[in-house]
Amino acid sequence: MELDLSPKLPKKVYGGDGGSYFAWCPEELPMLKHGNIGAAKLALEKHGFAIPRYSDSSKVAYVLQGSGTAGIVLPEQEEKVIAIKQGDSIALPFGVVTWWFNNEDAELVILFLGETHKGHKAGQFTEFYLTGSNGIFTGFSTEFVSRAWDLDENTVKKLVGSQTGNGIVKLDASVKMPQPKKEHRDGFVLNCLEAPLDVDIKDGGRVVVLNTKNLPLVGEVGFGADLVRIDGHSMCSPGFSCDSALQVTYIVGGSGRVQVVGADGKRVLETHIKAGSLFIVPRFFVVSKIADSDGMSWFSIVTTPDPIFTHLAGKTSVWKALSPEVLQAAFKVDPDVEKSFRSKRTSDAIFFPPSN
């Protein structure tokens, strides 16, 4: 059975005046279920509050637009209240409780990508809400909650029943939320738009890689991530993950073309991609992208904390490592053709600007 690798847009799961929660569906994007990958977006309007929740999956959050506040509680630790803004990446391991709040006029949009191999549903995040109409404690009897919290039943009924919202609510402008602390960002957040570049090719592209060195919590999450930005008409070299990892890619901005080639030299995807779409490259499949005139950027996770890629063009490609005789025999060409092939792409670049 052939897998459908076509990029897809998310669908709204729930929402209201405070904002909406969107998710990619495994039925429409089969690679989610096949690869045990979850993907979702949270969009909060002004005064929108995503009530405290935890998930059955580890994730990486990436702030696509806007700014706001996030609350993060790791197991048996104190709450961290963090100011977040566009470009921020946050690693969210198993067991973390989070809440999100937007106090600005502009919409706050956050992307979540993660693994679901330990989750209840393959290819889909399951959220457990601490309060609200579907909160955990609405399922317990008043007696059980009263005993757990050491409160009288009337107080318990007020605590459990007063919040009738579901997942996302809009707070009154008079509600005061905790103020973020600058020091709480340390070790929790890396801004991919401000971090030192791991790759910087003039007129080609730039890359920031999230790994255990610059964001230690990535090790607990179990997978790495990166933000790639390529200039207009530039190409990202054909390459593959050589440590059997899946590549999950969300197009942040711009547009372009993508091709994916799998086993037996078969092109399994050739399409035009645009901002907001998501696609997944299977293990060992080779992918390459060319940006349109406005350039293109994407945020990806790779299902290993310190990914290793093999590129099939450029100075560091496997072609340059192979001996001339092997290339001549493999391509069945004469030495002049092999020499011409080897003399091209002699830089370390993995992004190629358009030819003049």
mmCIF file of C-alpha atoms in Angstrom:
data_model
loop_
_atom_site.group_PDB
_atom_site.id
_atom_site.type_symbol
_atom_site.label_atom_id
_atom_site.label_comp_id
_atom_site.label_asym_id
_atom_site.label_seq_id
_atom_site.Cartn_x
_atom_site.Cartn_y
_atom_site.Cartn_z
ATOM 1 C CA MET A 1 0.000 0.000 0.000
ATOM 2 C CA GLU A 2 1.426 3.384 -1.038
ATOM 3 C CA LEU A 3 1.434 6.149 1.554
ATOM 4 C CA ASP A 4 -0.015 9.543 0.720
ATOM 5 C CA LEU A 5 2.737 12.082 1.442
ATOM 6 C CA SER A 6 0.788 15.117 0.192
ATOM 7 C CA PRO A 7 1.079 18.211 2.422
ATOM 8 C CA LYS A 8 -2.051 18.931 4.455
ATOM 9 C CA LEU A 9 -3.613 21.806 6.417
ATOM 10 C CA PRO A 10 -4.980 21.324 9.953
ATOM 11 C CA LYS A 11 -8.636 21.186 10.933
ATOM 12 C CA LYS A 12 -10.311 23.003 13.796
ATOM 13 C CA VAL A 13 -10.956 20.710 16.767
ATOM 14 C CA TYR A 14 -12.590 23.169 19.168
ATOM 15 C CA GLY A 15 -12.633 26.863 20.050
ATOM 16 C CA GLY A 16 -14.584 29.969 20.923
ATOM 17 C CA ASP A 17 -14.098 33.656 21.704
ATOM 18 C CA GLY A 18 -10.721 33.015 23.345
ATOM 19 C CA GLY A 19 -9.209 31.153 20.411
ATOM 20 C CA SER A 20 -9.077 27.790 18.678
ATOM 21 C CA TYR A 21 -7.185 24.496 18.674
ATOM 22 C CA PHE A 22 -6.344 22.869 15.353
ATOM 23 C CA ALA A 23 -4.855 19.455 14.600
ATOM 24 C CA TRP A 24 -3.700 17.392 11.651
ATOM 25 C CA CYS A 25 -5.768 14.244 11.275
ATOM 26 C CA PRO A 26 -4.139 10.790 10.783
ATOM 27 C CA GLU A 27 -6.987 9.825 8.470
ATOM 28 C CA GLU A 28 -6.045 12.649 6.082
ATOM 29 C CA LEU A 29 -2.274 12.477 6.626
ATOM 30 C CA PRO A 30 -1.558 8.724 7.022
ATOM 31 C CA MET A 31 2.147 9.256 7.759
ATOM 32 C CA LEU A 32 1.129 10.668 11.157
ATOM 33 C CA LYS A 33 -0.196 7.291 12.247
ATOM 34 C CA HIS A 34 2.467 5.345 10.366
ATOM 35 C CA GLY A 35 5.271 7.328 12.013
ATOM 36 C CA ASN A 36 3.584 7.907 15.402
ATOM 37 C CA ILE A 37 3.741 11.680 14.941
ATOM 38 C CA GLY A 38 1.343 14.294 16.306
ATOM 39 C CA ALA A 39 0.890 17.848 15.018
ATOM 40 C CA ALA A 40 -1.370 20.654 16.234
ATOM 41 C CA LYS A 41 -1.721 24.446 16.449
ATOM 42 C CA LEU A 42 -3.052 26.690 19.205
ATOM 43 C CA ALA A 43 -4.365 30.137 18.208
ATOM 44 C CA LEU A 44 -5.273 32.555 21.005
ATOM 45 C CA GLU A 45 -7.090 35.857 20.587
ATOM 46 C CA LYS A 46 -6.528 38.779 22.965
ATOM 47 C CA HIS A 47 -7.179 37.642 26.558
ATOM 48 C CA GLY A 48 -7.405 34.069 25.312
ATOM 49 C CA PHE A 49 -6.368 31.519 27.953
ATOM 50 C CA ALA A 50 -5.528 27.889 27.228
ATOM 51 C CA ILE A 51 -6.309 26.347 30.618
ATOM 52 C CA PRO A 52 -3.761 24.083 32.362
ATOM 53 C CA ARG A 53 -3.341 20.709 30.688
ATOM 54 C CA TYR A 54 -0.903 17.872 30.165
ATOM 55 C CA SER A 55 -0.465 15.539 27.225
ATOM 56 C CA ASP A 56 0.221 11.870 26.520
ATOM 57 C CA SER A 57 3.100 12.870 24.208
ATOM 58 C CA SER A 58 6.383 14.748 24.377
ATOM 59 C CA LYS A 59 6.452 17.796 22.081
ATOM 60 C CA VAL A 60 8.332 20.776 20.803
ATOM 61 C CA ALA A 61 6.376 24.034 20.710
ATOM 62 C CA TYR A 62 7.263 26.763 18.200
ATOM 63 C CA VAL A 63 5.733 30.261 18.324
ATOM 64 C CA LEU A 64 4.659 31.073 14.774
ATOM 65 C CA GLN A 65 3.356 34.577 15.466
ATOM 66 C CA GLY A 66 2.513 36.997 18.233
ATOM 67 C CA SER A 67 3.659 37.086 21.834
ATOM 68 C CA GLY A 68 2.250 36.087 25.198
ATOM 69 C CA THR A 69 2.880 34.138 28.371
ATOM 70 C CA ALA A 70 3.379 30.433 29.030
ATOM 71 C CA GLY A 71 3.236 28.574 32.315
ATOM 72 C CA ILE A 72 5.293 25.381 32.574
ATOM 73 C CA VAL A 73 5.389 22.955 35.483
ATOM 74 C CA LEU A 74 7.758 19.999 35.268
ATOM 75 C CA PRO A 75 6.955 17.047 37.558
ATOM 76 C CA GLU A 76 7.562 17.931 41.220
ATOM 77 C CA GLN A 77 8.990 21.347 40.344
ATOM 78 C CA GLU A 78 7.808 24.936 40.726
ATOM 79 C CA GLU A 79 5.952 26.779 37.984
ATOM 80 C CA LYS A 80 8.000 28.654 35.410
ATOM 81 C CA VAL A 81 6.239 31.704 33.967
ATOM 82 C CA ILE A 82 7.815 32.586 30.639
ATOM 83 C CA ALA A 83 7.360 35.441 28.198
ATOM 84 C CA ILE A 84 7.130 33.955 24.705
ATOM 85 C CA LYS A 85 7.388 35.559 21.278
ATOM 86 C CA GLN A 86 7.664 34.713 17.603
ATOM 87 C CA GLY A 87 10.552 32.347 16.910
ATOM 88 C CA ASP A 88 10.632 30.769 20.378
ATOM 89 C CA SER A 89 11.067 27.001 20.633
ATOM 90 C CA ILE A 90 10.134 25.175 23.840
ATOM 91 C CA ALA A 91 10.800 21.504 24.597
ATOM 92 C CA LEU A 92 7.893 19.886 26.484
ATOM 93 C CA PRO A 93 8.751 16.446 27.952
ATOM 94 C CA PHE A 94 6.262 13.870 29.223
ATOM 95 C CA GLY A 95 4.383 14.900 32.357
ATOM 96 C CA VAL A 96 4.759 18.676 31.933
ATOM 97 C CA VAL A 97 1.702 20.808 32.735
ATOM 98 C CA THR A 98 1.311 23.932 30.618
ATOM 99 C CA TRP A 99 -0.969 26.912 30.217
ATOM 100 C CA TRP A 100 -0.860 29.674 27.575
ATOM 101 C CA PHE A 101 -2.160 33.257 27.643
ATOM 102 C CA ASN A 102 -2.339 36.103 25.144
ATOM 103 C CA ASN A 103 -2.560 39.629 26.533
ATOM 104 C CA GLU A 104 -1.725 41.356 23.241
ATOM 105 C CA ASP A 105 -3.918 42.604 20.397
ATOM 106 C CA ALA A 106 -2.247 40.363 17.800
ATOM 107 C CA GLU A 107 -3.163 36.691 17.615
ATOM 108 C CA LEU A 108 -0.768 34.288 19.337
ATOM 109 C CA VAL A 109 -0.202 31.113 17.294
ATOM 110 C CA ILE A 110 1.840 28.151 18.539
ATOM 111 C CA LEU A 111 2.775 25.011 16.628
ATOM 112 C CA PHE A 112 3.168 21.667 18.435
ATOM 113 C CA LEU A 113 5.048 18.736 16.917
ATOM 114 C CA GLY A 114 5.817 15.509 18.754
ATOM 115 C CA GLU A 115 5.866 11.739 18.973
ATOM 116 C CA THR A 116 2.821 9.648 19.900
ATOM 117 C CA HIS A 117 4.350 6.170 20.214
ATOM 118 C CA LYS A 118 3.427 6.172 23.924
ATOM 119 C CA GLY A 119 0.142 7.976 23.371
ATOM 120 C CA HIS A 120 -3.415 6.704 23.444
ATOM 121 C CA LYS A 121 -3.904 7.248 19.717
ATOM 122 C CA ALA A 122 -1.196 6.843 17.080
ATOM 123 C CA GLY A 123 -0.699 10.094 15.176
ATOM 124 C CA GLN A 124 -2.771 12.238 17.517
ATOM 125 C CA PHE A 125 -2.160 14.114 20.767
ATOM 126 C CA THR A 126 -4.528 13.458 23.669
ATOM 127 C CA GLU A 127 -4.832 16.386 26.079
ATOM 128 C CA PHE A 128 -5.887 16.057 29.721
ATOM 129 C CA TYR A 129 -7.374 19.281 31.114
ATOM 130 C CA LEU A 130 -7.109 20.125 34.813
ATOM 131 C CA THR A 131 -10.195 22.360 34.841
ATOM 132 C CA GLY A 132 -13.178 23.200 32.670
ATOM 133 C CA SER A 133 -16.236 21.286 31.528
ATOM 134 C CA ASN A 134 -14.055 18.343 30.487
ATOM 135 C CA GLY A 135 -11.499 18.700 33.275
ATOM 136 C CA ILE A 136 -10.142 15.662 35.094
ATOM 137 C CA PHE A 137 -11.990 16.388 38.321
ATOM 138 C CA THR A 138 -15.397 16.571 36.675
ATOM 139 C CA GLY A 139 -15.138 12.789 36.383
ATOM 140 C CA PHE A 140 -14.542 12.160 40.078
ATOM 141 C CA SER A 141 -17.357 12.153 42.595
ATOM 142 C CA THR A 142 -17.644 15.085 44.978
ATOM 143 C CA GLU A 143 -16.701 12.741 47.828
ATOM 144 C CA PHE A 144 -13.430 11.728 46.188
ATOM 145 C CA VAL A 145 -12.460 15.311 45.343
ATOM 146 C CA SER A 146 -13.432 16.507 48.817
ATOM 147 C CA ARG A 147 -11.200 13.864 50.387
ATOM 148 C CA ALA A 148 -8.308 14.578 48.002
ATOM 149 C CA TRP A 149 -8.349 18.361 48.551
ATOM 150 C CA ASP A 150 -9.525 18.323 52.188
ATOM 151 C CA LEU A 151 -12.398 20.698 51.388
ATOM 152 C CA ASP A 152 -16.109 20.693 52.147
ATOM 153 C CA GLU A 153 -18.410 19.544 49.345
ATOM 154 C CA ASN A 154 -19.895 22.987 48.650
ATOM 155 C CA THR A 155 -16.428 24.443 48.018
ATOM 156 C CA VAL A 156 -15.543 21.497 45.813
ATOM 157 C CA LYS A 157 -18.683 22.022 43.715
ATOM 158 C CA LYS A 158 -17.715 25.670 43.163
ATOM 159 C CA LEU A 159 -14.136 24.793 42.211
ATOM 160 C CA VAL A 160 -15.095 22.001 39.829
ATOM 161 C CA GLY A 161 -18.285 23.457 38.366
ATOM 162 C CA SER A 162 -17.658 27.179 37.978
ATOM 163 C CA GLN A 163 -15.476 26.983 34.864
ATOM 164 C CA THR A 164 -17.853 25.938 32.096
ATOM 165 C CA GLY A 165 -15.375 26.603 29.282
ATOM 166 C CA ASN A 166 -13.669 23.812 27.385
ATOM 167 C CA GLY A 167 -9.911 23.959 26.786
ATOM 168 C CA ILE A 168 -9.740 27.637 25.773
ATOM 169 C CA VAL A 169 -11.564 30.535 27.437
ATOM 170 C CA LYS A 170 -11.535 34.291 27.132
ATOM 171 C CA LEU A 171 -10.668 36.075 30.360
ATOM 172 C CA ASP A 172 -12.074 39.409 31.416
ATOM 173 C CA ALA A 173 -9.645 42.278 30.870
ATOM 174 C CA SER A 174 -9.565 42.867 34.639
ATOM 175 C CA VAL A 175 -8.107 39.401 35.364
ATOM 176 C CA LYS A 176 -4.482 39.617 36.471
ATOM 177 C CA MET A 177 -2.214 36.818 35.294
ATOM 178 C CA PRO A 178 1.249 36.120 36.746
ATOM 179 C CA GLN A 179 4.081 38.175 35.325
ATOM 180 C CA PRO A 180 6.823 36.298 33.455
ATOM 181 C CA LYS A 181 10.337 36.186 34.870
ATOM 182 C CA LYS A 182 13.284 36.665 32.551
ATOM 183 C CA GLU A 183 15.384 34.033 34.316
ATOM 184 C CA HIS A 184 12.686 31.405 33.759
ATOM 185 C CA ARG A 185 13.498 31.351 30.021
ATOM 186 C CA ASP A 186 16.963 29.935 30.684
ATOM 187 C CA GLY A 187 17.133 26.290 29.705
ATOM 188 C CA PHE A 188 13.495 26.234 28.580
ATOM 189 C CA VAL A 189 13.401 28.444 25.489
ATOM 190 C CA LEU A 190 15.572 29.015 22.426
ATOM 191 C CA ASN A 191 14.588 31.751 19.996
ATOM 192 C CA CYS A 192 15.384 30.419 16.533
ATOM 193 C CA LEU A 193 15.303 33.893 14.968
ATOM 194 C CA GLU A 194 17.952 35.226 17.356
ATOM 195 C CA ALA A 195 20.128 32.172 18.074
ATOM 196 C CA PRO A 196 23.573 31.736 16.453
ATOM 197 C CA LEU A 197 23.279 30.231 12.997
ATOM 198 C CA ASP A 198 24.485 26.684 12.453
ATOM 199 C CA VAL A 199 24.501 27.226 8.679
ATOM 200 C CA ASP A 200 24.679 30.576 6.893
ATOM 201 C CA ILE A 201 25.027 30.610 3.103
ATOM 202 C CA LYS A 202 25.043 34.015 1.408
ATOM 203 C CA ASP A 203 22.008 34.388 -0.873
ATOM 204 C CA GLY A 204 21.228 30.738 -0.111
ATOM 205 C CA GLY A 205 19.839 29.979 3.321
ATOM 206 C CA ARG A 206 20.239 29.785 7.075
ATOM 207 C CA VAL A 207 19.656 27.068 9.669
ATOM 208 C CA VAL A 208 19.285 26.985 13.442
ATOM 209 C CA VAL A 209 19.333 23.490 14.931
ATOM 210 C CA LEU A 210 17.754 22.627 18.296
ATOM 211 C CA ASN A 211 19.685 19.893 20.046
ATOM 212 C CA THR A 212 20.894 18.844 23.484
ATOM 213 C CA LYS A 213 23.656 21.471 23.413
ATOM 214 C CA ASN A 214 21.582 24.629 23.050
ATOM 215 C CA LEU A 215 18.338 23.326 24.613
ATOM 216 C CA PRO A 216 19.085 20.483 27.071
ATOM 217 C CA LEU A 217 15.415 19.525 27.486
ATOM 218 C CA VAL A 218 15.544 18.250 23.895
ATOM 219 C CA GLY A 219 17.238 15.173 25.352
ATOM 220 C CA GLU A 220 14.186 14.483 27.524
ATOM 221 C CA VAL A 221 11.802 15.077 24.620
ATOM 222 C CA GLY A 222 13.704 12.551 22.500
ATOM 223 C CA PHE A 223 13.905 14.372 19.163
ATOM 224 C CA GLY A 224 15.620 17.361 17.602
ATOM 225 C CA ALA A 225 14.275 20.271 15.565
ATOM 226 C CA ASP A 226 15.435 23.030 13.257
ATOM 227 C CA LEU A 227 14.316 26.238 11.594
ATOM 228 C CA VAL A 228 15.416 26.600 7.967
ATOM 229 C CA ARG A 229 15.082 29.774 5.907
ATOM 230 C CA ILE A 230 16.064 29.845 2.236
ATOM 231 C CA ASP A 231 16.137 32.837 -0.080
ATOM 232 C CA GLY A 232 14.144 33.332 -3.254
ATOM 233 C CA HIS A 233 14.695 30.618 -5.891
ATOM 234 C CA SER A 234 17.356 28.941 -3.732
ATOM 235 C CA MET A 235 17.557 25.172 -3.424
ATOM 236 C CA CYS A 236 17.984 22.970 -0.371
ATOM 237 C CA SER A 237 20.338 20.142 -1.316
ATOM 238 C CA PRO A 238 18.850 16.659 -1.772
ATOM 239 C CA GLY A 239 19.486 14.734 1.435
ATOM 240 C CA PHE A 240 18.239 12.147 3.887
ATOM 241 C CA SER A 241 18.427 11.316 7.567
ATOM 242 C CA CYS A 242 21.039 8.586 7.894
ATOM 243 C CA ASP A 243 19.997 7.582 11.432
ATOM 244 C CA SER A 244 16.576 6.208 10.447
ATOM 245 C CA ALA A 245 14.692 9.321 11.582
ATOM 246 C CA LEU A 246 11.462 10.726 10.178
ATOM 247 C CA GLN A 247 11.401 14.371 9.072
ATOM 248 C CA VAL A 248 8.226 16.263 9.980
ATOM 249 C CA THR A 249 8.089 19.637 8.225
ATOM 250 C CA TYR A 250 5.753 22.606 8.735
ATOM 251 C CA ILE A 251 6.001 25.481 6.243
ATOM 252 C CA VAL A 252 6.263 28.650 8.334
ATOM 253 C CA GLY A 253 6.382 31.193 5.527
ATOM 254 C CA GLY A 254 6.762 31.625 1.799
ATOM 255 C CA SER A 255 6.235 28.879 -0.733
ATOM 256 C CA GLY A 256 8.078 26.608 -3.133
ATOM 257 C CA ARG A 257 8.391 23.178 -4.681
ATOM 258 C CA VAL A 258 9.328 19.912 -3.043
ATOM 259 C CA GLN A 259 10.315 16.526 -4.391
ATOM 260 C CA VAL A 260 10.732 13.307 -2.396
ATOM 261 C CA VAL A 261 12.300 10.147 -3.823
ATOM 262 C CA GLY A 262 11.992 6.733 -2.187
ATOM 263 C CA ALA A 263 13.048 3.169 -2.873
ATOM 264 C CA ASP A 264 13.826 2.041 -6.426
ATOM 265 C CA GLY A 265 14.330 5.646 -7.515
ATOM 266 C CA LYS A 266 10.618 6.335 -7.424
ATOM 267 C CA ARG A 267 9.492 9.950 -7.011
ATOM 268 C CA VAL A 268 6.810 9.644 -4.339
ATOM 269 C CA LEU A 269 6.012 13.344 -3.965
ATOM 270 C CA GLU A 270 6.219 16.325 -6.278
ATOM 271 C CA THR A 271 4.124 19.286 -5.285
ATOM 272 C CA HIS A 272 3.938 22.988 -4.536
ATOM 273 C CA ILE A 273 3.964 23.821 -0.823
ATOM 274 C CA LYS A 274 2.862 26.973 0.968
ATOM 275 C CA ALA A 275 2.737 28.432 4.473
ATOM 276 C CA GLY A 276 0.574 26.500 6.914
ATOM 277 C CA SER A 277 0.995 23.078 5.326
ATOM 278 C CA LEU A 278 2.687 20.063 6.883
ATOM 279 C CA PHE A 279 4.256 16.963 5.366
ATOM 280 C CA ILE A 280 6.366 14.026 6.550
ATOM 281 C CA VAL A 281 9.359 12.419 4.849
ATOM 282 C CA PRO A 282 9.707 8.669 5.580
ATOM 283 C CA ARG A 283 12.927 7.136 6.886
ATOM 284 C CA PHE A 284 15.830 7.204 4.411
ATOM 285 C CA PHE A 285 13.760 8.903 1.673
ATOM 286 C CA VAL A 286 15.567 11.784 -0.061
ATOM 287 C CA VAL A 287 13.980 15.243 -0.061
ATOM 288 C CA SER A 288 14.840 18.517 -1.799
ATOM 289 C CA LYS A 289 13.108 21.904 -1.956
ATOM 290 C CA ILE A 290 13.306 24.987 -4.192
ATOM 291 C CA ALA A 291 11.831 28.279 -2.970
ATOM 292 C CA ASP A 292 9.626 30.588 -4.984
ATOM 293 C CA SER A 293 10.640 34.219 -5.473
ATOM 294 C CA ASP A 294 9.605 35.227 -1.948
ATOM 295 C CA GLY A 295 11.773 32.557 -0.299
ATOM 296 C CA MET A 296 10.579 29.859 2.053
ATOM 297 C CA SER A 297 11.019 28.883 5.700
ATOM 298 C CA TRP A 298 10.100 25.737 7.575
ATOM 299 C CA PHE A 299 10.230 24.291 11.081
ATOM 300 C CA SER A 300 10.936 20.581 11.366
ATOM 301 C CA ILE A 301 11.372 17.911 13.954
ATOM 302 C CA VAL A 302 13.530 14.867 13.343
ATOM 303 C CA THR A 303 12.758 11.825 15.466
ATOM 304 C CA THR A 304 16.177 11.638 17.147
ATOM 305 C CA PRO A 305 17.658 14.217 19.582
ATOM 306 C CA ASP A 306 20.892 14.769 17.617
ATOM 307 C CA PRO A 307 20.071 14.069 13.956
ATOM 308 C CA ILE A 308 22.667 13.308 11.291
ATOM 309 C CA PHE A 309 21.983 14.071 7.632
ATOM 310 C CA THR A 310 23.671 12.903 4.467
ATOM 311 C CA HIS A 311 23.539 15.375 1.565
ATOM 312 C CA LEU A 312 23.763 14.281 -2.043
ATOM 313 C CA ALA A 313 25.172 17.517 -3.451
ATOM 314 C CA GLY A 314 27.962 19.850 -2.394
ATOM 315 C CA LYS A 315 31.517 19.419 -1.095
ATOM 316 C CA THR A 316 30.474 17.251 1.859
ATOM 317 C CA SER A 317 28.239 14.982 -0.198
ATOM 318 C CA VAL A 318 28.935 11.276 -0.538
ATOM 319 C CA TRP A 319 29.790 11.836 -4.207
ATOM 320 C CA LYS A 320 32.925 13.756 -3.271
ATOM 321 C CA ALA A 321 34.023 10.957 -0.958
ATOM 322 C CA LEU A 322 33.758 8.208 -3.567
ATOM 323 C CA SER A 323 36.798 7.555 -5.764
ATOM 324 C CA PRO A 324 36.742 8.639 -9.436
ATOM 325 C CA GLU A 325 36.888 5.042 -10.641
ATOM 326 C CA VAL A 326 33.837 4.086 -8.597
ATOM 327 C CA LEU A 327 31.852 7.042 -9.950
ATOM 328 C CA GLN A 328 32.836 6.263 -13.531
ATOM 329 C CA ALA A 329 31.721 2.651 -13.128
ATOM 330 C CA ALA A 330 28.555 3.498 -11.215
ATOM 331 C CA PHE A 331 27.398 6.189 -13.653
ATOM 332 C CA LYS A 332 28.879 4.354 -16.643
ATOM 333 C CA VAL A 333 30.572 7.515 -17.920
ATOM 334 C CA ASP A 334 34.050 8.428 -19.167
ATOM 335 C CA PRO A 335 36.640 10.250 -16.990
ATOM 336 C CA ASP A 336 35.873 13.651 -18.544
ATOM 337 C CA VAL A 337 32.230 13.499 -17.495
ATOM 338 C CA GLU A 338 33.176 12.297 -14.002
ATOM 339 C CA LYS A 339 35.722 15.105 -13.673
ATOM 340 C CA SER A 340 33.167 17.696 -14.737
ATOM 341 C CA PHE A 341 30.674 16.297 -12.221
ATOM 342 C CA ARG A 342 33.228 16.340 -9.385
ATOM 343 C CA SER A 343 34.376 19.882 -10.162
ATOM 344 C CA LYS A 344 30.923 21.325 -9.471
ATOM 345 C CA ARG A 345 29.495 22.291 -6.059
ATOM 346 C CA THR A 346 32.884 22.503 -4.324
ATOM 347 C CA SER A 347 31.730 24.541 -1.333
ATOM 348 C CA ASP A 348 30.376 23.227 1.973
ATOM 349 C CA ALA A 349 26.999 24.741 1.133
ATOM 350 C CA ILE A 350 23.780 22.767 1.497
ATOM 351 C CA PHE A 351 21.803 25.650 -0.021
ATOM 352 C CA PHE A 352 22.326 26.681 -3.623
ATOM 353 C CA PRO A 353 21.396 30.171 -4.829
ATOM 354 C CA PRO A 354 19.921 30.432 -8.337
ATOM 355 C CA SER A 355 22.432 30.491 -11.200
ATOM 356 C CA ASN A 356 23.027 33.910 -12.715
#
